[in-house]
Amino acid sequence: QVQLVESGGGLVQAGGSLRLSCAASGRAFSGYSMGWFRQAPGKEREFIAGISRSGGITYYGDSVKGRTTTSRDNAKNTELLQMNSLKPEDTAVYYCAAKAGSSSSFYSAYDYWGQGTQVTVSS
């Protein structure tokens, strides 16, 4: 098993930036592909970013592509999500997730989830 804890959320003005962190503990972090998702009230969970086990492959959801970067440091058991040019519609609870095997944009494919961190973007 792996335990995940997100941090770095908060209140930011539109146009600003945030960096979210996901700290992992438990079994070998490098053995898991990672993903970021978000969920706003009344909406389905949305894929934001995915990263392969080595960190060499990343991909992004259409709504954040071009202004979001994910990375990981397997030595520090940490995954990061850098979000720039934030918009009010980015307001949501952000979750990191882990899965064995290849990364995926489907939330149902992930085995482990953090508790989430709230991001609120004011206009």
mmCIF file of N, CA and C in Angstrom:
data_model
loop_
_atom_site.group_PDB
_atom_site.id
_atom_site.type_symbol
_atom_site.label_atom_id
_atom_site.label_comp_id
_atom_site.label_asym_id
_atom_site.label_seq_id
_atom_site.Cartn_x
_atom_site.Cartn_y
_atom_site.Cartn_z
ATOM 1 N N GLN A 1 0.823 -1.190 0.000
ATOM 2 C CA GLN A 1 0.000 0.000 0.000
ATOM 3 C C GLN A 1 0.863 1.247 0.000
ATOM 4 N N VAL A 2 0.255 2.361 -0.399
ATOM 5 C CA VAL A 2 0.926 3.652 -0.345
ATOM 6 C C VAL A 2 -0.058 4.662 0.216
ATOM 7 N N GLN A 3 0.426 5.517 1.072
ATOM 8 C CA GLN A 3 -0.392 6.579 1.638
ATOM 9 C C GLN A 3 0.005 7.898 0.988
ATOM 10 N N LEU A 4 -0.980 8.712 0.683
ATOM 11 C CA LEU A 4 -0.750 9.960 -0.035
ATOM 12 C C LEU A 4 -1.324 11.131 0.749
ATOM 13 N N VAL A 5 -0.555 12.211 0.809
ATOM 14 C CA VAL A 5 -1.009 13.410 1.499
ATOM 15 C C VAL A 5 -0.706 14.624 0.619
ATOM 16 N N GLU A 6 -1.760 15.341 0.248
ATOM 17 C CA GLU A 6 -1.596 16.545 -0.563
ATOM 18 C C GLU A 6 -1.413 17.765 0.325
ATOM 19 N N SER A 7 -0.730 18.763 -0.204
ATOM 20 C CA SER A 7 -0.586 20.035 0.482
ATOM 21 C C SER A 7 -0.373 21.125 -0.564
ATOM 22 N N GLY A 8 -0.484 22.370 -0.117
ATOM 23 C CA GLY A 8 -0.203 23.493 -1.006
ATOM 24 C C GLY A 8 -1.424 24.217 -1.531
ATOM 25 N N GLY A 9 -2.601 23.727 -1.218
ATOM 26 C CA GLY A 9 -3.801 24.408 -1.660
ATOM 27 C C GLY A 9 -4.009 25.712 -0.903
ATOM 28 N N GLY A 10 -4.987 26.484 -1.356
ATOM 29 C CA GLY A 10 -5.284 27.733 -0.693
ATOM 30 C C GLY A 10 -6.090 28.656 -1.580
ATOM 31 N N LEU A 11 -6.120 29.910 -1.184
ATOM 32 C CA LEU A 11 -6.853 30.939 -1.921
ATOM 33 C C LEU A 11 -5.863 31.754 -2.744
ATOM 34 N N VAL A 12 -6.165 31.921 -4.014
ATOM 35 C CA VAL A 12 -5.289 32.668 -4.903
ATOM 36 C C VAL A 12 -6.145 33.493 -5.850
ATOM 37 N N GLN A 13 -5.619 34.610 -6.274
ATOM 38 C CA GLN A 13 -6.349 35.447 -7.225
ATOM 39 C C GLN A 13 -6.197 34.897 -8.644
ATOM 40 N N ALA A 14 -7.177 35.192 -9.449
ATOM 41 C CA ALA A 14 -7.105 34.793 -10.852
ATOM 42 C C ALA A 14 -5.834 35.346 -11.486
ATOM 43 N N GLY A 15 -5.194 34.497 -12.271
ATOM 44 C CA GLY A 15 -3.933 34.850 -12.886
ATOM 45 C C GLY A 15 -2.723 34.432 -12.083
ATOM 46 N N GLY A 16 -2.944 34.026 -10.857
ATOM 47 C CA GLY A 16 -1.856 33.619 -9.992
ATOM 48 C C GLY A 16 -1.442 32.179 -10.205
ATOM 49 N N SER A 17 -0.556 31.718 -9.331
ATOM 50 C CA SER A 17 -0.001 30.379 -9.442
ATOM 51 C C SER A 17 -0.066 29.657 -8.100
ATOM 52 N N LEU A 18 -0.070 28.341 -8.179
ATOM 53 C CA LEU A 18 0.015 27.500 -6.994
ATOM 54 C C LEU A 18 0.852 26.277 -7.328
ATOM 55 N N ARG A 19 1.517 25.775 -6.313
ATOM 56 C CA ARG A 19 2.210 24.505 -6.472
ATOM 57 C C ARG A 19 1.692 23.545 -5.414
ATOM 58 N N LEU A 20 1.116 22.476 -5.876
ATOM 59 C CA LEU A 20 0.612 21.443 -4.983
ATOM 60 C C LEU A 20 1.648 20.326 -4.857
ATOM 61 N N SER A 21 1.716 19.760 -3.665
ATOM 62 C CA SER A 21 2.624 18.645 -3.410
ATOM 63 C C SER A 21 1.832 17.434 -2.970
ATOM 64 N N CYS A 22 2.355 16.293 -3.303
ATOM 65 C CA CYS A 22 1.787 15.027 -2.871
ATOM 66 C C CYS A 22 2.927 14.212 -2.275
ATOM 67 N N ALA A 23 2.860 13.978 -0.972
ATOM 68 C CA ALA A 23 3.878 13.204 -0.283
ATOM 69 C C ALA A 23 3.388 11.772 -0.122
ATOM 70 N N ALA A 24 4.234 10.835 -0.493
ATOM 71 C CA ALA A 24 3.871 9.426 -0.443
ATOM 72 C C ALA A 24 4.678 8.694 0.612
ATOM 73 N N SER A 25 4.047 7.746 1.251
ATOM 74 C CA SER A 25 4.735 6.875 2.203
ATOM 75 C C SER A 25 4.215 5.466 2.015
ATOM 76 N N GLY A 26 4.972 4.508 2.520
ATOM 77 C CA GLY A 26 4.562 3.131 2.354
ATOM 78 C C GLY A 26 5.453 2.423 1.353
ATOM 79 N N ARG A 27 4.875 1.653 0.489
ATOM 80 C CA ARG A 27 5.653 0.862 -0.463
ATOM 81 C C ARG A 27 6.314 1.752 -1.515
ATOM 82 N N ALA A 28 7.259 1.206 -2.213
ATOM 83 C CA ALA A 28 8.131 1.956 -3.127
ATOM 84 C C ALA A 28 7.354 2.884 -4.043
ATOM 85 N N PHE A 29 7.561 4.161 -3.841
ATOM 86 C CA PHE A 29 6.866 5.198 -4.609
ATOM 87 C C PHE A 29 7.156 5.062 -6.099
ATOM 88 N N SER A 30 8.386 4.716 -6.418
ATOM 89 C CA SER A 30 8.775 4.649 -7.826
ATOM 90 C C SER A 30 8.064 3.541 -8.591
ATOM 91 N N GLY A 31 7.398 2.660 -7.884
ATOM 92 C CA GLY A 31 6.660 1.593 -8.538
ATOM 93 C C GLY A 31 5.258 1.976 -8.971
ATOM 94 N N TYR A 32 4.852 3.219 -8.703
ATOM 95 C CA TYR A 32 3.498 3.671 -8.993
ATOM 96 C C TYR A 32 3.496 4.805 -10.014
ATOM 97 N N SER A 33 2.589 4.696 -10.944
ATOM 98 C CA SER A 33 2.267 5.856 -11.767
ATOM 99 C C SER A 33 1.363 6.767 -10.943
ATOM 100 N N MET A 34 1.443 8.057 -11.224
ATOM 101 C CA MET A 34 0.711 9.024 -10.416
ATOM 102 C C MET A 34 -0.198 9.883 -11.272
ATOM 103 N N GLY A 35 -1.224 10.372 -10.628
ATOM 104 C CA GLY A 35 -2.133 11.265 -11.329
ATOM 105 C C GLY A 35 -2.646 12.340 -10.398
ATOM 106 N N TRP A 36 -3.101 13.430 -11.011
ATOM 107 C CA TRP A 36 -3.800 14.495 -10.285
ATOM 108 C C TRP A 36 -5.205 14.615 -10.873
ATOM 109 N N PHE A 37 -6.154 14.757 -9.977
ATOM 110 C CA PHE A 37 -7.545 14.953 -10.361
ATOM 111 C C PHE A 37 -8.106 16.096 -9.532
ATOM 112 N N ARG A 38 -9.224 16.614 -9.965
ATOM 113 C CA ARG A 38 -9.910 17.626 -9.164
ATOM 114 C C ARG A 38 -11.412 17.392 -9.240
ATOM 115 N N GLN A 39 -12.087 17.897 -8.228
ATOM 116 C CA GLN A 39 -13.539 17.772 -8.200
ATOM 117 C C GLN A 39 -14.136 19.030 -7.605
ATOM 118 N N ALA A 40 -14.968 19.679 -8.373
ATOM 119 C CA ALA A 40 -15.708 20.854 -7.919
ATOM 120 C C ALA A 40 -17.092 20.404 -7.459
ATOM 121 N N PRO A 41 -17.722 21.181 -6.604
ATOM 122 C CA PRO A 41 -19.057 20.803 -6.113
ATOM 123 C C PRO A 41 -20.036 20.564 -7.252
ATOM 124 N N GLY A 42 -20.707 19.434 -7.185
ATOM 125 C CA GLY A 42 -21.714 19.125 -8.184
ATOM 126 C C GLY A 42 -21.171 18.635 -9.500
ATOM 127 N N LYS A 43 -19.858 18.455 -9.590
ATOM 128 C CA LYS A 43 -19.243 18.010 -10.844
ATOM 129 C C LYS A 43 -18.513 16.691 -10.653
ATOM 130 N N GLU A 44 -18.269 16.022 -11.768
ATOM 131 C CA GLU A 44 -17.537 14.762 -11.715
ATOM 132 C C GLU A 44 -16.049 15.032 -11.494
ATOM 133 N N ARG A 45 -15.368 14.006 -11.007
ATOM 134 C CA ARG A 45 -13.928 14.119 -10.823
ATOM 135 C C ARG A 45 -13.263 14.226 -12.196
ATOM 136 N N GLU A 46 -12.367 15.194 -12.318
ATOM 137 C CA GLU A 46 -11.759 15.532 -13.594
ATOM 138 C C GLU A 46 -10.268 15.247 -13.583
ATOM 139 N N PHE A 47 -9.785 14.631 -14.642
ATOM 140 C CA PHE A 47 -8.357 14.365 -14.782
ATOM 141 C C PHE A 47 -7.611 15.660 -15.069
ATOM 142 N N ILE A 48 -6.495 15.855 -14.341
ATOM 143 C CA ILE A 48 -5.671 17.036 -14.527
ATOM 144 C C ILE A 48 -4.333 16.681 -15.157
ATOM 145 N N ALA A 49 -3.639 15.713 -14.570
ATOM 146 C CA ALA A 49 -2.299 15.389 -15.057
ATOM 147 C C ALA A 49 -1.933 13.969 -14.658
ATOM 148 N N GLY A 50 -1.088 13.357 -15.466
ATOM 149 C CA GLY A 50 -0.565 12.036 -15.160
ATOM 150 C C GLY A 50 0.922 11.997 -15.404
ATOM 151 N N ILE A 51 1.610 11.142 -14.671
ATOM 152 C CA ILE A 51 3.051 11.023 -14.828
ATOM 153 C C ILE A 51 3.435 9.565 -14.648
ATOM 154 N N SER A 52 4.375 9.119 -15.487
ATOM 155 C CA SER A 52 4.810 7.729 -15.445
ATOM 156 C C SER A 52 5.671 7.456 -14.215
ATOM 157 N N ARG A 53 5.982 6.195 -14.014
ATOM 158 C CA ARG A 53 6.757 5.805 -12.833
ATOM 159 C C ARG A 53 8.131 6.460 -12.785
ATOM 160 N N SER A 54 8.760 6.597 -13.920
ATOM 161 C CA SER A 54 10.083 7.227 -13.965
ATOM 162 C C SER A 54 10.001 8.750 -14.011
ATOM 163 N N GLY A 55 8.836 9.268 -14.354
ATOM 164 C CA GLY A 55 8.682 10.712 -14.546
ATOM 165 C C GLY A 55 8.961 11.167 -15.954
ATOM 166 N N GLY A 56 9.309 10.237 -16.829
ATOM 167 C CA GLY A 56 9.693 10.612 -18.181
ATOM 168 C C GLY A 56 8.534 10.924 -19.101
ATOM 169 N N ILE A 57 7.359 10.499 -18.723
ATOM 170 C CA ILE A 57 6.179 10.745 -19.548
ATOM 171 C C ILE A 57 5.136 11.481 -18.711
ATOM 172 N N THR A 58 4.671 12.602 -19.239
ATOM 173 C CA THR A 58 3.615 13.361 -18.583
ATOM 174 C C THR A 58 2.533 13.695 -19.601
ATOM 175 N N TYR A 59 1.326 13.846 -19.138
ATOM 176 C CA TYR A 59 0.247 14.281 -20.013
ATOM 177 C C TYR A 59 -0.815 14.978 -19.176
ATOM 178 N N TYR A 60 -1.644 15.768 -19.846
ATOM 179 C CA TYR A 60 -2.504 16.703 -19.147
ATOM 180 C C TYR A 60 -3.908 16.717 -19.720
ATOM 181 N N GLY A 61 -4.837 17.082 -18.842
ATOM 182 C CA GLY A 61 -6.194 17.281 -19.294
ATOM 183 C C GLY A 61 -6.316 18.544 -20.125
ATOM 184 N N ASP A 62 -7.274 18.579 -21.003
ATOM 185 C CA ASP A 62 -7.417 19.705 -21.927
ATOM 186 C C ASP A 62 -7.642 21.022 -21.205
ATOM 187 N N SER A 63 -8.317 20.980 -20.076
ATOM 188 C CA SER A 63 -8.679 22.220 -19.391
ATOM 189 C C SER A 63 -7.475 22.916 -18.749
ATOM 190 N N VAL A 64 -6.382 22.209 -18.568
ATOM 191 C CA VAL A 64 -5.207 22.787 -17.898
ATOM 192 C C VAL A 64 -3.959 22.742 -18.768
ATOM 193 N N LYS A 65 -4.055 22.134 -19.926
ATOM 194 C CA LYS A 65 -2.891 21.969 -20.786
ATOM 195 C C LYS A 65 -2.290 23.322 -21.140
ATOM 196 N N GLY A 66 -0.971 23.411 -21.052
ATOM 197 C CA GLY A 66 -0.276 24.649 -21.386
ATOM 198 C C GLY A 66 -0.024 25.556 -20.205
ATOM 199 N N ARG A 67 -0.689 25.314 -19.095
ATOM 200 C CA ARG A 67 -0.470 26.156 -17.917
ATOM 201 C C ARG A 67 -0.237 25.318 -16.657
ATOM 202 N N THR A 68 -0.031 24.038 -16.857
ATOM 203 C CA THR A 68 0.164 23.124 -15.728
ATOM 204 C C THR A 68 1.323 22.174 -16.030
ATOM 205 N N THR A 69 2.117 21.911 -14.993
ATOM 206 C CA THR A 69 3.224 20.973 -15.135
ATOM 207 C C THR A 69 3.244 20.054 -13.924
ATOM 208 N N THR A 70 3.386 18.767 -14.181
ATOM 209 C CA THR A 70 3.559 17.828 -13.088
ATOM 210 C C THR A 70 4.955 17.222 -13.155
ATOM 211 N N SER A 71 5.491 16.898 -12.007
ATOM 212 C CA SER A 71 6.810 16.278 -11.921
ATOM 213 C C SER A 71 6.850 15.407 -10.681
ATOM 214 N N ARG A 72 7.886 14.625 -10.569
ATOM 215 C CA ARG A 72 8.041 13.779 -9.392
ATOM 216 C C ARG A 72 9.504 13.631 -9.051
ATOM 217 N N ASP A 73 9.737 13.394 -7.775
ATOM 218 C CA ASP A 73 11.086 13.118 -7.279
ATOM 219 C C ASP A 73 11.000 11.803 -6.520
ATOM 220 N N ASN A 74 11.425 10.740 -7.157
ATOM 221 C CA ASN A 74 11.295 9.418 -6.535
ATOM 222 C C ASN A 74 12.200 9.257 -5.314
ATOM 223 N N ALA A 75 13.269 10.007 -5.269
ATOM 224 C CA ALA A 75 14.149 9.936 -4.101
ATOM 225 C C ALA A 75 13.497 10.561 -2.875
ATOM 226 N N LYS A 76 12.596 11.511 -3.112
ATOM 227 C CA LYS A 76 11.916 12.206 -2.013
ATOM 228 C C LYS A 76 10.466 11.762 -1.851
ATOM 229 N N ASN A 77 10.052 10.781 -2.652
ATOM 230 C CA ASN A 77 8.669 10.280 -2.590
ATOM 231 C C ASN A 77 7.651 11.407 -2.718
ATOM 232 N N THR A 78 7.862 12.263 -3.689
ATOM 233 C CA THR A 78 7.030 13.443 -3.840
ATOM 234 C C THR A 78 6.627 13.651 -5.287
ATOM 235 N N GLU A 79 5.400 14.067 -5.461
ATOM 236 C CA GLU A 79 4.895 14.466 -6.759
ATOM 237 C C GLU A 79 4.432 15.912 -6.643
ATOM 238 N N LEU A 80 4.669 16.692 -7.680
ATOM 239 C CA LEU A 80 4.309 18.104 -7.671
ATOM 240 C C LEU A 80 3.364 18.430 -8.816
ATOM 241 N N LEU A 81 2.548 19.456 -8.588
ATOM 242 C CA LEU A 81 1.678 19.994 -9.634
ATOM 243 C C LEU A 81 1.797 21.512 -9.600
ATOM 244 N N GLN A 82 2.403 22.068 -10.613
ATOM 245 C CA GLN A 82 2.544 23.510 -10.734
ATOM 246 C C GLN A 82 1.443 24.030 -11.659
ATOM 247 N N MET A 83 0.643 24.935 -11.127
ATOM 248 C CA MET A 83 -0.459 25.480 -11.905
ATOM 249 C C MET A 83 -0.279 26.987 -12.031
ATOM 250 N N ASN A 84 -0.319 27.485 -13.247
ATOM 251 C CA ASN A 84 -0.152 28.899 -13.531
ATOM 252 C C ASN A 84 -1.401 29.454 -14.203
ATOM 253 N N SER A 85 -1.467 30.773 -14.268
ATOM 254 C CA SER A 85 -2.599 31.447 -14.931
ATOM 255 C C SER A 85 -3.929 30.883 -14.441
ATOM 256 N N LEU A 86 -4.062 30.801 -13.147
ATOM 257 C CA LEU A 86 -5.255 30.185 -12.565
ATOM 258 C C LEU A 86 -6.507 30.989 -12.872
ATOM 259 N N LYS A 87 -7.608 30.257 -13.014
ATOM 260 C CA LYS A 87 -8.902 30.848 -13.340
ATOM 261 C C LYS A 87 -9.909 30.481 -12.265
ATOM 262 N N PRO A 88 -10.964 31.248 -12.107
ATOM 263 C CA PRO A 88 -11.987 30.868 -11.112
ATOM 264 C C PRO A 88 -12.530 29.458 -11.337
ATOM 265 N N GLU A 89 -12.602 29.023 -12.566
ATOM 266 C CA GLU A 89 -13.108 27.672 -12.843
ATOM 267 C C GLU A 89 -12.136 26.565 -12.434
ATOM 268 N N ASP A 90 -10.940 26.939 -11.997
ATOM 269 C CA ASP A 90 -10.006 25.958 -11.448
ATOM 270 C C ASP A 90 -10.305 25.644 -9.984
ATOM 271 N N THR A 91 -11.249 26.360 -9.400
ATOM 272 C CA THR A 91 -11.618 26.122 -8.008
ATOM 273 C C THR A 91 -12.179 24.714 -7.841
ATOM 274 N N ALA A 92 -11.573 23.961 -6.925
ATOM 275 C CA ALA A 92 -11.963 22.562 -6.714
ATOM 276 C C ALA A 92 -11.112 21.984 -5.597
ATOM 277 N N VAL A 93 -11.461 20.776 -5.194
ATOM 278 C CA VAL A 93 -10.582 19.982 -4.345
ATOM 279 C C VAL A 93 -9.677 19.168 -5.271
ATOM 280 N N TYR A 94 -8.393 19.240 -5.019
ATOM 281 C CA TYR A 94 -7.402 18.557 -5.850
ATOM 282 C C TYR A 94 -6.882 17.328 -5.118
ATOM 283 N N TYR A 95 -6.830 16.225 -5.863
ATOM 284 C CA TYR A 95 -6.409 14.949 -5.305
ATOM 285 C C TYR A 95 -5.220 14.391 -6.085
ATOM 286 N N CYS A 96 -4.283 13.798 -5.375
ATOM 287 C CA CYS A 96 -3.296 12.976 -6.058
ATOM 288 C C CYS A 96 -3.692 11.513 -5.869
ATOM 289 N N ALA A 97 -3.259 10.708 -6.809
ATOM 290 C CA ALA A 97 -3.637 9.301 -6.813
ATOM 291 C C ALA A 97 -2.496 8.465 -7.367
ATOM 292 N N ALA A 98 -2.463 7.205 -6.966
ATOM 293 C CA ALA A 98 -1.402 6.298 -7.385
ATOM 294 C C ALA A 98 -1.992 4.996 -7.902
ATOM 295 N N LYS A 99 -1.310 4.422 -8.874
ATOM 296 C CA LYS A 99 -1.741 3.139 -9.401
ATOM 297 C C LYS A 99 -0.531 2.345 -9.850
ATOM 298 N N ALA A 100 -0.648 1.038 -9.800
ATOM 299 C CA ALA A 100 0.374 0.173 -10.367
ATOM 300 C C ALA A 100 0.262 0.204 -11.879
ATOM 301 N N GLY A 101 1.357 -0.084 -12.555
ATOM 302 C CA GLY A 101 1.316 -0.100 -14.003
ATOM 303 C C GLY A 101 1.343 1.287 -14.600
ATOM 304 N N SER A 102 0.898 1.391 -15.843
ATOM 305 C CA SER A 102 0.941 2.646 -16.576
ATOM 306 C C SER A 102 -0.045 3.660 -16.011
ATOM 307 N N SER A 103 0.268 4.924 -16.252
ATOM 308 C CA SER A 103 -0.619 5.977 -15.802
ATOM 309 C C SER A 103 -1.902 5.966 -16.618
ATOM 310 N N SER A 104 -2.910 6.675 -16.131
ATOM 311 C CA SER A 104 -4.215 6.664 -16.774
ATOM 312 C C SER A 104 -4.924 7.978 -16.497
ATOM 313 N N SER A 105 -5.827 8.349 -17.377
ATOM 314 C CA SER A 105 -6.650 9.535 -17.163
ATOM 315 C C SER A 105 -8.005 9.175 -16.552
ATOM 316 N N PHE A 106 -8.234 7.906 -16.271
ATOM 317 C CA PHE A 106 -9.497 7.455 -15.693
ATOM 318 C C PHE A 106 -9.350 7.303 -14.191
ATOM 319 N N TYR A 107 -10.178 8.009 -13.450
ATOM 320 C CA TYR A 107 -10.004 7.983 -12.002
ATOM 321 C C TYR A 107 -10.284 6.590 -11.428
ATOM 322 N N SER A 108 -11.135 5.832 -12.099
ATOM 323 C CA SER A 108 -11.446 4.493 -11.595
ATOM 324 C C SER A 108 -10.259 3.543 -11.683
ATOM 325 N N ALA A 109 -9.233 3.907 -12.424
ATOM 326 C CA ALA A 109 -8.055 3.048 -12.573
ATOM 327 C C ALA A 109 -7.094 3.153 -11.407
ATOM 328 N N TYR A 110 -7.270 4.160 -10.562
ATOM 329 C CA TYR A 110 -6.319 4.412 -9.492
ATOM 330 C C TYR A 110 -6.691 3.670 -8.218
ATOM 331 N N ASP A 111 -5.654 3.197 -7.541
ATOM 332 C CA ASP A 111 -5.852 2.356 -6.362
ATOM 333 C C ASP A 111 -5.809 3.146 -5.062
ATOM 334 N N TYR A 112 -5.024 4.210 -5.035
ATOM 335 C CA TYR A 112 -4.799 4.935 -3.789
ATOM 336 C C TYR A 112 -5.023 6.429 -4.025
ATOM 337 N N TRP A 113 -5.613 7.056 -3.002
ATOM 338 C CA TRP A 113 -5.965 8.467 -3.103
ATOM 339 C C TRP A 113 -5.559 9.209 -1.834
ATOM 340 N N GLY A 114 -5.189 10.480 -2.019
ATOM 341 C CA GLY A 114 -5.011 11.338 -0.875
ATOM 342 C C GLY A 114 -6.353 11.895 -0.423
ATOM 343 N N GLN A 115 -6.308 12.706 0.611
ATOM 344 C CA GLN A 115 -7.542 13.259 1.180
ATOM 345 C C GLN A 115 -7.997 14.510 0.441
ATOM 346 N N GLY A 116 -7.129 15.070 -0.380
ATOM 347 C CA GLY A 116 -7.480 16.239 -1.169
ATOM 348 C C GLY A 116 -7.052 17.540 -0.511
ATOM 349 N N THR A 117 -6.834 18.546 -1.343
ATOM 350 C CA THR A 117 -6.508 19.880 -0.858
ATOM 351 C C THR A 117 -7.334 20.893 -1.651
ATOM 352 N N GLN A 118 -7.913 21.848 -0.946
ATOM 353 C CA GLN A 118 -8.817 22.809 -1.576
ATOM 354 C C GLN A 118 -8.018 23.915 -2.263
ATOM 355 N N VAL A 119 -8.395 24.190 -3.488
ATOM 356 C CA VAL A 119 -7.867 25.335 -4.232
ATOM 357 C C VAL A 119 -9.039 26.238 -4.581
ATOM 358 N N THR A 120 -8.937 27.489 -4.186
ATOM 359 C CA THR A 120 -9.982 28.458 -4.489
ATOM 360 C C THR A 120 -9.356 29.635 -5.235
ATOM 361 N N VAL A 121 -9.902 29.934 -6.398
ATOM 362 C CA VAL A 121 -9.389 31.023 -7.223
ATOM 363 C C VAL A 121 -10.439 32.129 -7.263
ATOM 364 N N SER A 122 -10.074 33.278 -6.775
ATOM 365 C CA SER A 122 -11.005 34.401 -6.748
ATOM 366 C C SER A 122 -10.846 35.255 -8.002
ATOM 367 N N SER A 123 -11.961 35.826 -8.435
ATOM 368 C CA SER A 123 -11.939 36.646 -9.660
ATOM 369 C C SER A 123 -11.617 38.088 -9.352
#
